[in-house]
Coordinates of C-alpha atoms in Angstrom, one line a residue:
M325 CA -26.8 18.6 -12.0
H326 CA -25.0 17.8 -15.8
H327 CA -21.1 17.5 -14.6
R328 CA -23.0 15.2 -11.7
F329 CA -25.7 13.2 -14.0
G330 CA -22.2 12.5 -16.1
F331 CA -20.2 11.4 -13.4
F332 CA -22.5 8.7 -12.8
K333 CA -23.3 7.8 -16.7
T334 CA -19.4 7.1 -16.0
W335 CA -18.9 5.4 -13.3
L336 CA -22.5 3.8 -12.2
P337 CA -21.3 0.2 -14.4
L338 CA -18.0 0.4 -13.5
C339 CA -18.9 0.2 -9.5
L340 CA -21.8 -2.2 -10.2
A341 CA -19.5 -3.9 -11.6
L342 CA -16.6 -3.9 -8.7
L343 CA -19.8 -5.4 -6.7
L344 CA -20.7 -8.0 -8.9
I345 CA -16.5 -9.5 -8.6
A346 CA -16.6 -8.2 -4.8
C347 CA -19.6 -10.3 -4.2
A348 CA -17.9 -13.8 -5.7
A349 CA -14.9 -12.6 -4.2
Q350 CA -16.2 -13.4 -0.8
A351 CA -18.4 -15.7 -1.4
P352 CA -19.2 -17.5 0.7
S353 CA -19.5 -15.0 3.1
Q354 CA -18.8 -17.1 6.7
S355 CA -21.3 -18.3 8.6
T356 CA -22.1 -16.8 11.9
G357 CA -22.5 -18.7 14.8
P358 CA -25.9 -18.3 18.5
N359 CA -23.3 -16.3 20.2
D360 CA -21.4 -14.2 17.8
A361 CA -23.0 -10.0 17.7
P362 CA -25.3 -9.6 14.9
G363 CA -24.0 -6.5 12.8
S364 CA -20.2 -6.1 12.8
Y365 CA -18.4 -3.7 12.8
T366 CA -15.3 -2.6 9.8
L367 CA -12.4 -0.5 9.2
V368 CA -12.1 0.7 6.0
G369 CA -9.0 1.4 3.9
I370 CA -10.6 4.2 0.8
G371 CA -7.6 4.7 -0.2
P372 CA -5.2 8.2 -1.0
G373 CA -6.8 10.6 -3.0
D374 CA -9.6 10.4 -5.8
A375 CA -12.9 8.3 -5.1
D376 CA -11.6 5.8 -7.5
L377 CA -8.5 4.3 -5.7
L378 CA -11.0 2.6 -3.7
T379 CA -11.0 -1.5 -4.2
G380 CA -14.1 -3.5 -4.7
R381 CA -14.4 -4.5 -1.8
A382 CA -14.1 -1.8 0.3
L383 CA -17.5 -0.3 -1.7
A384 CA -18.8 -3.1 -0.6
A385 CA -18.2 -2.3 2.6
I386 CA -19.6 1.4 2.4
Q387 CA -23.1 -0.1 0.2
N388 CA -24.0 -2.2 3.0
A389 CA -23.4 0.1 5.5
D390 CA -26.1 0.3 8.0
L391 CA -24.5 3.5 10.1
I392 CA -20.9 4.9 8.5
F393 CA -18.2 6.5 10.3
C394 CA -17.1 9.7 7.8
N395 CA -16.4 13.9 7.1
P396 CA -18.4 15.1 5.4
R397 CA -16.2 16.0 2.3
T398 CA -14.8 12.2 1.9
Q399 CA -19.5 11.9 1.6
E400 CA -19.0 14.3 -1.0
K401 CA -15.6 12.9 -3.3
L402 CA -18.0 9.0 -2.8
A403 CA -21.7 10.4 -3.0
P404 CA -21.2 9.9 -7.0
L405 CA -20.7 6.2 -6.1
V406 CA -22.1 5.3 -2.8
D407 CA -25.6 6.1 -2.2
F408 CA -26.1 7.7 0.8
K409 CA -29.9 7.5 1.1
G410 CA -30.8 5.3 4.2
K411 CA -27.9 5.2 5.7
E412 CA -26.3 7.5 9.0
V413 CA -24.2 8.9 8.7
L414 CA -21.5 10.4 11.5
D415 CA -19.0 13.5 11.5
G416 CA -16.6 14.1 14.4
Y417 CA -15.1 11.2 14.8
G418 CA -12.1 10.8 13.2
V419 CA -8.7 11.4 14.4
L420 CA -9.3 10.5 17.8
F421 CA -6.2 8.2 19.1
R422 CA -4.6 11.2 21.0
F423 CA -3.7 9.9 24.3
Y424 CA -5.9 6.4 23.9
G425 CA -5.4 3.9 27.0
R426 CA -3.5 6.5 28.5
D427 CA -4.3 8.0 32.5
C428 CA -4.8 11.9 32.3
A429 CA -3.6 12.1 35.5
Q430 CA -0.1 10.9 34.3
V431 CA 0.0 12.4 31.6
P432 CA 2.2 15.2 32.4
E433 CA 0.2 18.7 32.0
A434 CA 2.2 20.6 28.7
E435 CA 2.1 17.2 26.7
R436 CA -1.9 17.5 28.2
V437 CA -3.5 19.5 25.4
W438 CA -3.2 18.2 21.4
H439 CA -4.5 20.4 18.4
G440 CA -6.0 22.2 21.0
K441 CA -8.2 19.7 22.5
R442 CA -7.3 18.1 26.5
C443 CA -6.9 14.3 26.8
E444 CA -10.0 13.9 28.6
Q445 CA -11.5 15.7 26.0
F446 CA -9.9 13.0 23.3
H447 CA -11.3 9.9 26.3
Q448 CA -14.6 11.9 26.4
K449 CA -14.9 11.6 22.8
Q450 CA -13.4 8.4 22.2
N451 CA -15.9 7.4 24.5
E452 CA -18.9 8.5 23.3
F453 CA -17.5 6.6 19.7
V454 CA -17.0 3.2 21.2
A455 CA -20.8 3.5 22.7
L456 CA -22.1 4.1 19.2
V457 CA -20.8 1.6 18.1
R458 CA -21.7 -1.0 20.3
K459 CA -25.4 0.1 20.9
A460 CA -25.0 -0.3 17.2
V461 CA -24.1 -3.9 16.8
K462 CA -25.6 -4.8 19.5
A463 CA -29.6 -3.5 16.8
G464 CA -27.5 -5.3 14.4
R465 CA -26.3 -2.8 12.4
H466 CA -23.5 -3.3 10.3
V467 CA -21.3 -0.3 11.1
V468 CA -18.1 0.8 8.9
L469 CA -15.9 4.3 9.5
L470 CA -13.7 5.4 6.8
S471 CA -9.8 5.3 7.0
G472 CA -7.9 7.7 4.1
G473 CA -4.9 5.8 2.9
D474 CA -4.2 1.9 4.5
P475 CA -5.2 2.4 8.1
T476 CA -2.2 0.7 9.0
I477 CA 0.7 3.3 7.6
Y478 CA 0.2 6.0 10.1
G479 CA -3.4 6.1 9.9
P480 CA -5.5 7.1 13.5
D481 CA -8.3 5.2 13.4
M482 CA -6.2 1.6 14.8
W483 CA -7.2 2.3 17.4
T484 CA -10.6 1.8 17.1
L485 CA -9.7 -2.2 17.3
K486 CA -8.6 -2.1 20.5
A487 CA -11.0 0.0 21.8
L488 CA -13.9 -2.6 19.7
A489 CA -11.7 -6.4 20.1
D490 CA -14.8 -7.9 21.3
L491 CA -17.0 -7.4 18.5
K492 CA -14.5 -9.2 16.0
P493 CA -13.9 -6.2 14.2
S494 CA -12.3 -6.0 10.9
V495 CA -9.2 -4.6 8.1
V496 CA -10.5 -3.9 4.5
P497 CA -7.6 -2.7 3.0
G498 CA -6.6 0.7 2.0
L499 CA -4.3 2.3 -0.9
S500 CA -1.6 3.7 0.5
S501 CA -0.3 7.2 -0.6
L502 CA 3.2 5.1 -1.2
N503 CA 1.2 3.1 -3.7
A504 CA 0.1 6.8 -5.8
A505 CA 2.8 8.5 -5.1
N506 CA 5.5 4.9 -6.7
A507 CA 2.7 5.7 -9.1
A508 CA 3.0 9.2 -9.4
Q509 CA 6.7 8.8 -10.3
K510 CA 6.9 5.3 -11.5
V511 CA 9.5 4.4 -9.4
S512 CA 10.1 0.9 -9.2
L513 CA 11.4 0.0 -6.0
G514 CA 13.0 -2.6 -4.5
E515 CA 13.4 -2.4 -0.3
V516 CA 11.8 0.7 0.3
I517 CA 12.4 2.3 3.9
I518 CA 9.7 3.6 5.6
T519 CA 9.5 6.1 8.2
A520 CA 8.6 9.6 10.0
P521 CA 10.5 12.5 10.5
F522 CA 10.5 11.7 14.3
Q523 CA 12.4 12.8 16.9
R524 CA 12.6 9.7 20.1
E525 CA 15.5 9.7 22.5
G526 CA 17.4 6.3 22.0
R527 CA 16.2 5.3 18.4
T528 CA 17.6 3.1 16.8
D529 CA 15.4 3.5 13.2
T530 CA 16.5 7.3 13.2
I531 CA 16.5 8.9 10.0
E532 CA 20.4 9.7 10.5
R533 CA 20.5 6.0 11.5
L534 CA 18.3 4.4 9.0
A535 CA 20.3 6.2 5.9
V536 CA 22.9 4.2 5.6
H537 CA 20.7 1.7 3.3
E538 CA 22.4 2.1 0.1
R539 CA 20.6 -0.5 -2.0
A540 CA 16.3 1.2 -0.5
T541 CA 14.9 3.7 -1.1
M542 CA 13.8 5.6 1.7
V543 CA 10.0 7.7 1.8
V544 CA 9.8 9.6 4.3
F545 CA 5.6 10.9 5.4
M546 CA 4.3 14.0 7.5
P547 CA 7.1 16.1 6.5
R548 CA 6.0 18.4 8.9
E549 CA 8.1 21.0 8.2
L550 CA 9.8 20.2 4.6
P551 CA 13.3 22.8 5.5
A552 CA 14.5 21.3 9.0
L553 CA 13.6 17.8 7.5
L554 CA 15.7 18.2 3.2
K555 CA 18.5 19.4 6.4
R556 CA 18.6 16.4 8.1
L557 CA 18.6 14.6 5.2
A558 CA 21.2 16.5 3.2
A559 CA 23.1 15.8 6.9
A560 CA 22.6 11.8 6.0
Y561 CA 22.9 11.4 2.6
P562 CA 26.3 13.0 -0.1
A563 CA 25.1 15.0 -1.5
D564 CA 23.9 14.5 -5.5
T565 CA 21.8 11.9 -3.5
P566 CA 18.6 11.5 -6.1
V567 CA 15.3 12.2 -4.6
S568 CA 11.9 12.7 -5.1
I569 CA 8.8 14.7 -3.5
V570 CA 5.3 13.5 -5.1
S571 CA 2.3 15.9 -3.2
H572 CA -1.2 15.2 -3.2
A573 CA -0.5 11.8 -4.8
G574 CA -3.8 9.5 -6.5
Q575 CA -5.5 13.3 -6.6
V576 CA -5.0 12.5 -11.1
D577 CA -6.2 17.2 -11.5
R578 CA -3.6 18.2 -8.2
Q579 CA -1.0 16.0 -7.8
K580 CA 3.7 16.6 -8.5
A581 CA 6.1 15.1 -8.5
I582 CA 9.5 17.3 -8.3
F583 CA 13.1 15.4 -8.7
G584 CA 16.7 17.0 -7.7
T585 CA 18.9 16.1 -5.6
L586 CA 19.5 16.9 -2.3
A587 CA 22.2 19.4 -3.1
D588 CA 18.9 21.4 -5.5
I589 CA 15.7 20.2 -4.3
G590 CA 15.8 23.1 -2.5
G591 CA 15.7 25.7 -4.9
K592 CA 12.7 23.8 -6.5
L593 CA 9.9 24.5 -4.7
D594 CA 9.1 28.0 -4.6
G595 CA 5.2 27.9 -5.5
V596 CA 4.4 23.9 -4.8
E597 CA 2.3 23.1 -1.7
T598 CA 4.1 20.6 0.7
D599 CA 2.0 19.8 3.1
M600 CA 0.4 16.5 1.5
S601 CA 2.9 14.9 0.2
L602 CA 5.9 12.4 0.7
V603 CA 9.7 12.4 0.1
Y604 CA 11.8 10.0 -1.5
V605 CA 15.2 9.4 -1.6
G606 CA 18.5 7.0 -2.6
K607 CA 19.7 5.3 -5.9
S608 CA 16.7 4.0 -7.4
L609 CA 15.1 7.4 -7.7
T610 CA 19.0 8.2 -10.7
N611 CA 16.3 7.7 -13.9
V612 CA 13.1 8.6 -13.1
P613 CA 12.3 12.3 -14.2
A614 CA 12.7 10.1 -18.2
Q615 CA 10.1 7.4 -17.0
A616 CA 7.7 9.9 -15.1
A617 CA 7.5 13.1 -17.1
A618 CA 4.4 12.7 -20.0
A619 CA 5.6 11.6 -23.4
A620 CA 4.2 14.6 -25.1
P621 CA 2.1 11.7 -27.5
A622 CA 2.3 12.0 -31.9
A623 CA -1.4 12.1 -33.3
G624 CA -3.5 9.9 -33.4
Q625 CA -1.2 7.2 -30.5
G626 CA -2.4 5.6 -28.5
K627 CA -1.6 5.0 -24.7
F628 CA 0.2 2.1 -22.4
Y629 CA -0.6 1.2 -19.0
L630 CA 1.4 -0.4 -16.5
V631 CA -2.9 -1.7 -13.8
G632 CA -1.5 -2.5 -10.3
M633 CA -4.4 -4.8 -9.9
G634 CA -3.5 -5.3 -5.6
P635 CA -3.3 -9.2 -4.3
G636 CA -5.2 -11.3 -4.4
D637 CA -9.7 -11.7 -4.6
A638 CA -9.9 -9.5 -7.4
D639 CA -12.5 -7.4 -4.9
L640 CA -9.1 -5.8 -4.4
A641 CA -9.2 -4.1 -7.5
T642 CA -9.6 -0.5 -7.4
L643 CA -12.3 1.3 -9.7
R644 CA -9.4 3.0 -11.8
A645 CA -7.7 -0.4 -12.5
V646 CA -11.5 -1.2 -14.2
K647 CA -11.7 1.1 -16.4
V648 CA -8.9 1.2 -17.6
I649 CA -9.5 -2.6 -17.9
E650 CA -13.2 -1.6 -20.1
K651 CA -11.3 1.1 -22.2
A652 CA -8.1 -1.2 -22.8
D653 CA -8.5 -2.9 -27.4
L654 CA -4.9 -5.1 -26.1
I655 CA -4.7 -6.1 -23.1
F656 CA -1.3 -8.7 -21.5
A657 CA -3.0 -11.3 -19.0
S658 CA -2.2 -14.4 -17.3
Q659 CA -4.4 -17.5 -17.6
K660 CA -4.9 -16.5 -13.5
Y661 CA -6.1 -13.4 -14.5
Q662 CA -8.2 -14.4 -17.3
E663 CA -9.6 -16.1 -15.4
R664 CA -10.1 -13.7 -12.0
Y665 CA -11.6 -10.8 -14.3
A666 CA -13.4 -13.2 -17.5
S667 CA -16.1 -11.0 -16.6
L668 CA -14.3 -8.3 -18.1
L669 CA -12.5 -9.3 -20.7
A670 CA -14.7 -11.0 -22.8
G671 CA -14.7 -10.1 -26.3
K672 CA -11.1 -8.1 -26.0
K673 CA -7.7 -9.4 -27.4
V674 CA -6.1 -10.6 -24.4
L675 CA -2.1 -12.0 -24.8
D676 CA -0.6 -15.0 -22.5
G677 CA 3.2 -14.9 -21.6
Y678 CA 4.3 -12.1 -20.6
G679 CA 4.2 -11.6 -17.3
R680 CA 8.1 -12.4 -15.7
L681 CA 10.9 -10.5 -18.0
F682 CA 11.7 -8.6 -16.4
P683 CA 15.8 -11.1 -15.7
F684 CA 18.2 -9.8 -17.9
Y685 CA 16.6 -6.5 -19.1
G686 CA 19.3 -4.5 -19.9
K687 CA 22.2 -6.9 -19.5
A688 CA 24.8 -8.5 -22.2
C689 CA 23.9 -11.7 -21.9
A690 CA 28.5 -11.8 -22.0
K691 CA 28.0 -10.4 -18.6
V692 CA 25.4 -13.0 -16.7
S693 CA 27.4 -15.7 -14.4
A694 CA 26.2 -19.1 -15.0
Q695 CA 24.4 -18.7 -11.0
E696 CA 22.7 -16.4 -12.5
Q697 CA 20.8 -18.7 -15.2
S698 CA 20.3 -21.1 -13.5
R699 CA 17.7 -19.1 -11.1
E700 CA 16.6 -18.7 -14.1
R701 CA 13.9 -21.0 -16.1
M702 CA 14.9 -19.6 -19.8
S703 CA 17.9 -18.0 -20.8
C704 CA 19.1 -14.7 -21.2
E705 CA 19.0 -14.9 -24.9
E706 CA 15.8 -16.1 -24.3
Y707 CA 14.0 -12.7 -22.0
H708 CA 16.0 -10.5 -24.3
Q709 CA 13.7 -12.0 -27.5
K710 CA 10.3 -12.5 -25.3
Q711 CA 11.1 -8.8 -24.3
A712 CA 11.9 -7.6 -28.0
E713 CA 8.5 -9.3 -28.9
F714 CA 6.9 -7.4 -26.0
E715 CA 8.1 -4.3 -27.0
R716 CA 7.6 -4.6 -30.6
L717 CA 3.5 -5.4 -29.9
V718 CA 3.1 -3.0 -27.7
R719 CA 4.6 0.2 -30.5
A720 CA 3.2 -1.4 -32.9
A721 CA -1.0 -0.7 -31.1
V722 CA -0.3 2.6 -30.0
A723 CA 0.6 3.3 -32.8
Q724 CA -2.2 2.4 -34.7
G725 CA -3.9 4.0 -31.8
K726 CA -5.3 2.0 -29.7
T727 CA -4.7 1.4 -25.5
V728 CA -2.8 -1.6 -24.2
A729 CA -3.3 -2.3 -20.6
M730 CA -0.5 -4.8 -18.9
L731 CA -1.9 -6.0 -15.8
D732 CA 0.4 -6.6 -13.8
S733 CA -0.3 -8.0 -9.0
G734 CA -0.7 -5.6 -6.6
D735 CA 1.4 -2.8 -6.5
P736 CA 3.1 -3.1 -9.7
L737 CA 6.6 -1.5 -8.5
I738 CA 6.6 -2.3 -6.0
Y739 CA 9.7 -5.9 -7.0
G740 CA 6.4 -5.0 -9.1
P741 CA 8.3 -7.9 -12.2
C742 CA 6.5 -6.2 -15.1
A743 CA 8.4 -2.5 -14.2
W744 CA 11.1 -3.1 -16.7
S745 CA 8.6 -1.9 -19.6
L746 CA 7.8 1.2 -17.6
T747 CA 11.3 2.0 -19.0
A748 CA 11.7 -0.2 -21.8
L749 CA 9.1 2.1 -23.6
K750 CA 9.6 5.4 -21.3
D751 CA 9.4 6.7 -25.7
L752 CA 5.3 6.8 -25.1
D753 CA 3.1 7.6 -24.0
T754 CA 2.8 6.0 -20.8
E755 CA 0.7 5.8 -16.9
V756 CA 0.6 3.4 -14.2
V757 CA -2.4 2.4 -11.9
P758 CA -1.8 2.5 -8.4
G759 CA -2.4 -1.5 -7.5
L760 CA -2.6 -2.8 -3.4
S761 CA 0.4 -4.1 -2.7
C762 CA 0.4 -8.3 -1.1
F763 CA 2.3 -5.5 1.9
N764 CA -1.1 -3.7 2.3
A765 CA -3.1 -6.6 2.6
A766 CA -1.7 -8.3 5.1
N767 CA -1.6 -5.2 7.0
A768 CA -5.0 -5.2 7.1
A769 CA -5.4 -9.5 8.4
L770 CA -2.9 -8.2 11.6
Q771 CA -5.2 -5.7 12.5
A772 CA -2.4 -3.3 13.4
G773 CA -0.8 -0.9 13.5
V774 CA 3.3 -1.0 11.4
T775 CA 4.2 2.7 12.6
Q776 CA 3.6 2.1 16.1
G777 CA 5.5 -0.7 17.6
K778 CA 6.7 0.5 21.2
N779 CA 9.5 1.1 19.9
S780 CA 10.0 1.7 16.7
H781 CA 7.8 3.1 13.8
S782 CA 9.4 3.0 10.5
V783 CA 9.3 0.1 9.2
L784 CA 11.6 -2.1 6.9
L785 CA 10.6 -4.1 3.4
A786 CA 13.3 -6.6 2.5
S787 CA 14.3 -9.5 0.6
G788 CA 16.2 -12.0 0.9
W789 CA 19.3 -10.6 -0.4
S790 CA 18.8 -7.3 2.0
V791 CA 17.6 -8.8 5.7
D792 CA 20.9 -9.4 7.4
E793 CA 22.3 -6.0 6.7
M794 CA 18.8 -4.2 7.3
A795 CA 18.6 -6.1 10.2
V796 CA 20.9 -4.3 13.0
H797 CA 17.7 -1.1 13.2
R798 CA 15.2 -4.6 15.1
S799 CA 13.3 -2.0 13.6
T800 CA 9.4 -3.5 11.9
M801 CA 10.6 -5.6 9.0
V802 CA 7.8 -6.5 6.2
L803 CA 10.2 -9.6 4.7
F804 CA 9.3 -10.4 0.7
T805 CA 9.8 -14.1 0.6
M806 CA 10.3 -14.2 -2.7
R807 CA 10.9 -18.4 -2.7
H808 CA 14.0 -17.7 0.3
E809 CA 14.0 -20.1 2.4
F810 CA 12.5 -20.2 5.7
K811 CA 14.8 -20.9 8.0
Q812 CA 17.3 -18.5 6.3
F813 CA 15.0 -15.5 7.4
V814 CA 15.0 -17.0 10.8
D815 CA 18.5 -18.0 11.2
A816 CA 19.5 -13.8 9.2
L817 CA 17.2 -12.1 12.4
S818 CA 18.0 -14.0 15.4
K819 CA 21.9 -12.4 15.2
H820 CA 20.0 -9.1 15.6
Y821 CA 16.0 -9.9 17.5
P822 CA 16.3 -11.4 21.1
A823 CA 14.1 -14.7 20.5
D824 CA 11.0 -13.7 22.4
T825 CA 11.0 -10.4 19.2
P826 CA 7.0 -10.7 18.0
V827 CA 6.8 -12.2 14.5
A828 CA 3.7 -13.2 12.4
I829 CA 4.0 -14.7 8.8
V830 CA 0.8 -14.1 6.8
S831 CA -0.1 -16.2 4.0
H832 CA -2.2 -15.5 0.8
A833 CA -3.5 -12.4 1.6
G834 CA -6.3 -10.3 0.5
Y835 CA -8.0 -13.7 -0.8
A836 CA -10.7 -13.7 1.5
Q837 CA -11.8 -18.0 1.8
K838 CA -7.5 -18.9 2.2
E839 CA -6.2 -15.6 3.8
K840 CA -4.2 -17.3 7.3
V841 CA -2.5 -15.8 10.2
T842 CA 0.1 -17.4 12.3
H843 CA 2.1 -16.1 15.4
G844 CA 4.9 -16.0 17.4
T845 CA 7.9 -15.5 17.9
L846 CA 11.3 -15.1 16.9
G847 CA 13.1 -17.9 18.9
T848 CA 9.1 -20.3 18.1
I849 CA 8.2 -20.0 14.6
L850 CA 10.1 -22.7 13.6
A851 CA 8.6 -24.9 15.8
Q852 CA 5.3 -23.8 14.7
V853 CA 5.5 -24.6 11.5
G854 CA 8.4 -26.5 10.1
A855 CA 11.7 -25.4 8.8
D856 CA 10.1 -26.1 4.5
N857 CA 9.7 -23.8 2.7
Q858 CA 6.1 -21.5 2.7
P859 CA 3.7 -20.4 0.0
F860 CA 4.7 -18.6 -2.2
E861 CA 2.6 -15.9 -1.4
Y862 CA 3.2 -15.5 2.2
L863 CA 5.0 -12.8 4.4
L864 CA 7.0 -12.9 7.3
Y865 CA 6.5 -9.3 9.8
V866 CA 9.2 -9.2 13.1
G867 CA 8.4 -6.2 15.9
D868 CA 7.2 -5.2 18.4
F869 CA 3.4 -4.1 17.0
L870 CA 2.7 -7.5 17.2
A871 CA 2.2 -7.1 20.8
D872 CA -1.5 -6.4 21.4
G873 CA -1.8 -4.4 18.5
G874 CA 0.8 -2.1 19.2
R875 CA 1.6 1.0 20.1
V876 CA -1.6 3.2 19.6
A877 CA -1.5 6.5 22.5
N878 CA 1.0 8.5 21.0

């Protein structure tokens, strides 16, 4: 009882702060027409691990709900944050995607049972769920289904959006275990290959085929039989390729990262729980162990936090991020963040001008080409000067026992401009607070399972520097455009994908009032939007998962 009271006392003010932020971000609310259903259905991503990785938007959706679908474990985890009194809570309707949209009579008998339940039983529970939601929405009630992690990445609940499409459902984005695992090992990623150990004949996005990209980091979800997976990876990559296994990402008291190479990682796993883990493979992990190991701070020393604040509106920050801001003594934040979080930052020492300082870090200015220099707003020497200035400010504050926080957008470790600070300060006590990526927010805007393509189960996160080489797989691709010309992407993709391949542009992902989705095909999208550059904040999606929301049956 005392523990629970202490939890409330610690988190209640922060929950209220998040809810106020959420209300402000959603206003003005969208008006409902006379033909709109009076209630609503929302699929809510609640993130991985601990409850404090819930975003303000997710918290507001749960607080506003009349009917909540979740299991007892999730309800217990959220109980300190959410008042369930007066709400109807139903269990038993999770992981029902199997066989959705398939005729059981057409399913081979050997495949008709999954986890002890027959195809017909899945259909019965799916129909029950749909009927319950429809009845509640018709009665003017707000219904939410709580889905772990990011529901669009190997999530089991995306089928509900198809089944209830006429109710105009919405998706609240959630942090993925990918975001949490990045933070746990403090690994800065560029190109990322998200995949799973499925083996299907004729697929071009198997682990073996995707392993050819040296600059990309492969992240394998649901490793299942880990020894078998490591054997496959060892056959696809050189033996000295760095690898890490992160278990229970997002659970502060349980998460663990094991580092090694494909030659020796197997011998480091005795006694390690790997059932809830992600496997990372790639050269980006080369210098990670030194950074990931928590430095033993000297007595009286403070700590440095790199805080992922999410994309878009303020309500996509997590409770953990808000708590770090609350306790920080010195905060580095752009003017945009100072305005967005004015109430949280009031009375604190806040410094601007230290956000995008990664260019030329660790590189001798004499080796910087004229072309490289022409792309940047400052000279190499000026960048080095600002980097050193930032480092001095942080070290001085930490030496005085202060808590320092750098606020960064999205997931600070996926194309993040502040990740260099972890290397510069690796001898200090540092921590990364995982943030929602614009990728997660854009997935929610699309309302489609990005890993549920008809011909692909993998997702390639790429940029203008890698689109051509990674497009050969014809897998689902998400392009972080970063000032590259839109026509450049379309031309590169058109070399490998058919003209009728579905594409989508998501601009201003995470901004409730500005977010926009444009659908088309690779052959038509240029005519639809023009060849001019799009806004800086947009992602380009390519893949057949966009056709009718992808394939959710299997």
